[in-house]
Amino acid sequence: MDIQEIIAKKRDGYKLTKEEINFFITKYVDGSIADYQAAALIMAIYINKIDEEEITNLTLAMANSGDVLDLSSIGTVVDKHSTGGVGDKVTLILAPLVASLGIPVAKMSGRGLGFTGGTIDKLESIPGYKTDIDIKEFINNVKEKNISLIGQTLNLAPADKKIYALRDSIACVENIGLIASSIMSKKIAAGADKIVLDVTCGSGAFMKNETDAIKLSEMMNKIGKLANKETVCIITNMDEPLGKAIGNILEVKEAIQALNGEMEDDVKDVVLELGSYMIKLAGKGENIEDNKKKILEKINNGEGLQKFEELVQNQGGDISYIKDIDKFEKAKYIEPVQSLNNGYVQKLNAEEIGKICMHLGAGRIKKEDSIDKSVGIVLNKKVGDVVNKGETLAFIHANSLEKLEEAKKKVLETYKIVDAKTEKNRSIIKIIKE
Ligand code: URA
């Protein structure tokens, strides 16, 4: 078997066998297939597509390309993953709430790339928080406190790591089969028994429309079933940013406020829906509406926040920042963007807002870039809100005057304000289960 034959087969639109897919993954990870050959094959897959059987074989080959965690000593572990978005601080709020209900949360999260944020960058905004603890400490933390959130430092699905970076560099990310296999290979390798997926949909997500989001969800559910891991996909709105803060420290602060009971409606909808399915899959409550009440109770009695503090303390973080969010570093310039007209916010393109934040320094253009934790945007008006001329639409947090001015101009352009009354976006679009 050689890679040229495999590339030629896919280039000409034929289906790859399990052996061919395994050969590609093994040889790419061990370095005997070059990046340019892998890039050619990925591009051929992108253009000619792969069918369900190929996607399943690709997922399993990637999942088995490194370590596969055995978390059976912890009990039933329900994992949660989002396909990515702007202002998505759901894990920071949801994970401690679910853990406070006695459900173990052992989660590996990623860093932000491009206009989307990543939970690990946000957690590292808390002084001292270690995201690179080893597997033993990770499992011990979950056993002791029911929760650990770490980065992808372990050797899990290394094939996906290489292929994802390659896809990003050759404009081949937005492909349903490739996204489904990428996400599910990581989830299978991370050892979860059950999986709740937040499939974001809209301008700030990989899936721009509902039809594609449904296709991706159905595909991931099928892979989950084949891997014997019950999977539920929740399609959520990412047409505008989630919540009000975008940027690392700003989002951590919003998450802490949410755990203190001050939660934006759209964030609450997503947290309650995902959390209720996590409880259901963990076997701790069949009724989704009752499960939502259980989560709300953990917000109201402060146990969710307490669990977040335990998480931070256990991983070396300084909890005085959680107790007093004013201690967090602030950007040098914090300035409002004011509306030039009266009307209703009709659109607030999440991708554009994500890109503005990235240029402020909150995100990475390249993987090696460092990030500025204090910068970002805090939205004051969202879709459906009434706006008067001169009212604040958003606050820009910047560390350079030039970037501040550029961001102010762009944020103003991104807000579409119209005369006609507009409705708020619905947060939960659809639930896809087997
Ligand atoms: N998130 C992933 O982990 N992989 C993709 O391909 C897209 C989003």
Coordinates of N, CA, C and O and ligand atoms in Angstrom, one line a residue, residues 81 83 164 167 178-179 182-183 186 206, ligand 1:
H81 N -18.9 18.9 24.9 CA -18.0 19.5 24.0 C -18.8 20.5 23.1 O -20.0 20.2 22.8
T83 N -18.8 22.8 19.5 CA -18.2 22.9 18.2 C -17.5 24.3 18.0 O -17.0 24.6 17.0
Y164 N -6.0 18.4 12.3 CA -6.7 19.6 12.5 C -5.9 20.9 12.2 O -6.4 21.8 11.5
R167 N -5.6 21.0 8.5 CA -6.9 21.5 7.8 C -7.0 23.0 8.0 O -7.5 23.7 7.1
L178 N -15.2 15.6 8.3 CA -14.0 15.8 9.0 C -14.2 16.4 10.4 O -13.5 16.1 11.3
I179 N -15.2 17.3 10.5 CA -15.5 17.8 11.9 C -16.0 16.7 12.8 O -15.5 16.6 13.9
S182 N -13.2 14.5 13.8 CA -12.3 15.2 14.7 C -12.8 15.2 16.1 O -12.1 14.8 17.1
I183 N -14.0 15.7 16.2 CA -14.6 15.8 17.6 C -14.8 14.4 18.2 O -14.4 14.2 19.4
K186 N -11.6 12.6 19.6 CA -11.1 13.2 20.8 C -12.0 12.7 22.0 O -11.5 12.4 23.1
F206 N -19.0 27.0 12.8 CA -18.6 26.3 11.6 C -19.8 26.0 10.8 O -19.8 26.0 9.6
Ligands
URA1 N1 -13.7 21.3 16.7 C1 -12.9 20.2 16.6 O1 -12.4 19.7 17.6 N2 -12.7 19.8 15.4 C2 -13.2 20.3 14.3 O2 -12.9 19.8 13.2 C3 -14.0 21.5 14.4 C4 -14.3 21.9 15.7

